[in-house]
């Protein structure tokens, strides 16, 4: 079982927040799977990104360091 699987399991057990709420994490937990799992529960994610991440602003593939 991976760290991502563990965090997803925890997120799925959380109650839906009554107001806008946030999941604050370090760069190890900023992944599409985790962000989507928390979003389904009503949470926004705040976390640092590793510089080797790929982003798709306006549908165009960019390395994070190109946007810095």
PDB file of C-alpha atoms in Angstrom:
ATOM      1  CA  UNK A   1       0.000   0.000   0.000  1.00  0.00           C
ATOM      2  CA  UNK A   2       1.424   3.393  -0.984  1.00  0.00           C
ATOM      3  CA  UNK A   3       1.395   6.754   0.804  1.00  0.00           C
ATOM      4  CA  UNK A   4      -1.038   8.002  -1.831  1.00  0.00           C
ATOM      5  CA  UNK A   5      -3.416   5.098  -1.122  1.00  0.00           C
ATOM      6  CA  UNK A   6      -3.264   5.798   2.624  1.00  0.00           C
ATOM      7  CA  UNK A   7      -4.018   9.506   2.189  1.00  0.00           C
ATOM      8  CA  UNK A   8      -6.868   8.733  -0.222  1.00  0.00           C
ATOM      9  CA  UNK A   9      -8.398   6.357   2.348  1.00  0.00           C
ATOM     10  CA  UNK A  10      -8.176   9.028   5.048  1.00  0.00           C
ATOM     11  CA  UNK A  11      -9.724  11.651   2.743  1.00  0.00           C
ATOM     12  CA  UNK A  12     -12.655   9.390   1.900  1.00  0.00           C
ATOM     13  CA  UNK A  13     -13.462   9.013   5.614  1.00  0.00           C
ATOM     14  CA  UNK A  14     -13.580  12.765   6.300  1.00  0.00           C
ATOM     15  CA  UNK A  15     -16.994  14.392   6.641  1.00  0.00           C
ATOM     16  CA  UNK A  16     -17.955  16.895   3.963  1.00  0.00           C
ATOM     17  CA  UNK A  17     -16.995  20.301   5.372  1.00  0.00           C
ATOM     18  CA  UNK A  18     -19.853  22.778   5.986  1.00  0.00           C
ATOM     19  CA  UNK A  19     -17.723  25.706   4.762  1.00  0.00           C
ATOM     20  CA  UNK A  20     -14.851  26.136   2.304  1.00  0.00           C
ATOM     21  CA  UNK A  21     -11.999  24.004   3.661  1.00  0.00           C
ATOM     22  CA  UNK A  22      -8.443  23.233   2.656  1.00  0.00           C
ATOM     23  CA  UNK A  23      -6.052  20.295   2.654  1.00  0.00           C
ATOM     24  CA  UNK A  24      -2.555  21.687   3.302  1.00  0.00           C
ATOM     25  CA  UNK A  25       0.293  19.358   2.327  1.00  0.00           C
ATOM     26  CA  UNK A  26       3.926  19.225   1.340  1.00  0.00           C
ATOM     27  CA  UNK A  27       5.179  18.379  -2.143  1.00  0.00           C
ATOM     28  CA  UNK A  28       5.086  14.602  -1.544  1.00  0.00           C
ATOM     29  CA  UNK A  29       1.277  14.676  -1.519  1.00  0.00           C
ATOM     30  CA  UNK A  30       0.550  17.038  -4.403  1.00  0.00           C
ATOM     31  CA  UNK A  31      -0.675  14.582  -7.015  1.00  0.00           C
ATOM     32  CA  UNK A  32      -3.681  14.436  -9.298  1.00  0.00           C
ATOM     33  CA  UNK A  33      -5.140  11.444  -7.424  1.00  0.00           C
ATOM     34  CA  UNK A  34      -4.941  13.120  -4.019  1.00  0.00           C
ATOM     35  CA  UNK A  35      -6.150  16.514  -5.241  1.00  0.00           C
ATOM     36  CA  UNK A  36      -9.153  14.890  -6.944  1.00  0.00           C
ATOM     37  CA  UNK A  37      -9.994  12.751  -3.897  1.00  0.00           C
ATOM     38  CA  UNK A  38     -10.024  15.786  -1.595  1.00  0.00           C
ATOM     39  CA  UNK A  39     -11.957  17.840  -4.178  1.00  0.00           C
ATOM     40  CA  UNK A  40     -14.676  15.162  -4.257  1.00  0.00           C
ATOM     41  CA  UNK A  41     -15.015  15.615  -0.477  1.00  0.00           C
ATOM     42  CA  UNK A  42     -15.279  19.412  -0.813  1.00  0.00           C
ATOM     43  CA  UNK A  43     -11.685  20.403   0.000  1.00  0.00           C
ATOM     44  CA  UNK A  44      -9.304  22.661  -1.912  1.00  0.00           C
ATOM     45  CA  UNK A  45      -5.629  21.610  -1.893  1.00  0.00           C
ATOM     46  CA  UNK A  46      -2.706  23.872  -1.059  1.00  0.00           C
ATOM     47  CA  UNK A  47       0.791  22.467  -1.459  1.00  0.00           C
ATOM     48  CA  UNK A  48       4.233  23.053  -2.873  1.00  0.00           C
ATOM     49  CA  UNK A  49       5.144  21.557  -6.233  1.00  0.00           C
ATOM     50  CA  UNK A  50       8.373  19.822  -7.149  1.00  0.00           C
ATOM     51  CA  UNK A  51      10.218  21.594  -9.952  1.00  0.00           C
ATOM     52  CA  UNK A  52      10.045  18.494 -12.173  1.00  0.00           C
ATOM     53  CA  UNK A  53       6.225  18.641 -12.406  1.00  0.00           C
ATOM     54  CA  UNK A  54       4.423  19.102 -15.703  1.00  0.00           C
ATOM     55  CA  UNK A  55       1.471  21.478 -15.851  1.00  0.00           C
ATOM     56  CA  UNK A  56      -1.054  22.127 -18.601  1.00  0.00           C
ATOM     57  CA  UNK A  57      -2.037  25.822 -18.489  1.00  0.00           C
ATOM     58  CA  UNK A  58      -4.544  26.516 -21.271  1.00  0.00           C
ATOM     59  CA  UNK A  59      -4.066  22.904 -22.393  1.00  0.00           C
ATOM     60  CA  UNK A  60      -0.399  23.404 -23.285  1.00  0.00           C
ATOM     61  CA  UNK A  61       2.246  21.179 -21.670  1.00  0.00           C
ATOM     62  CA  UNK A  62       4.801  23.179 -19.656  1.00  0.00           C
ATOM     63  CA  UNK A  63       7.489  22.298 -17.139  1.00  0.00           C
ATOM     64  CA  UNK A  64       6.954  24.087 -13.833  1.00  0.00           C
ATOM     65  CA  UNK A  65      10.410  25.679 -13.987  1.00  0.00           C
ATOM     66  CA  UNK A  66       9.421  27.320 -17.310  1.00  0.00           C
ATOM     67  CA  UNK A  67       6.579  29.123 -15.524  1.00  0.00           C
ATOM     68  CA  UNK A  68       8.645  30.324 -12.549  1.00  0.00           C
TER      69      UNK A  68
END
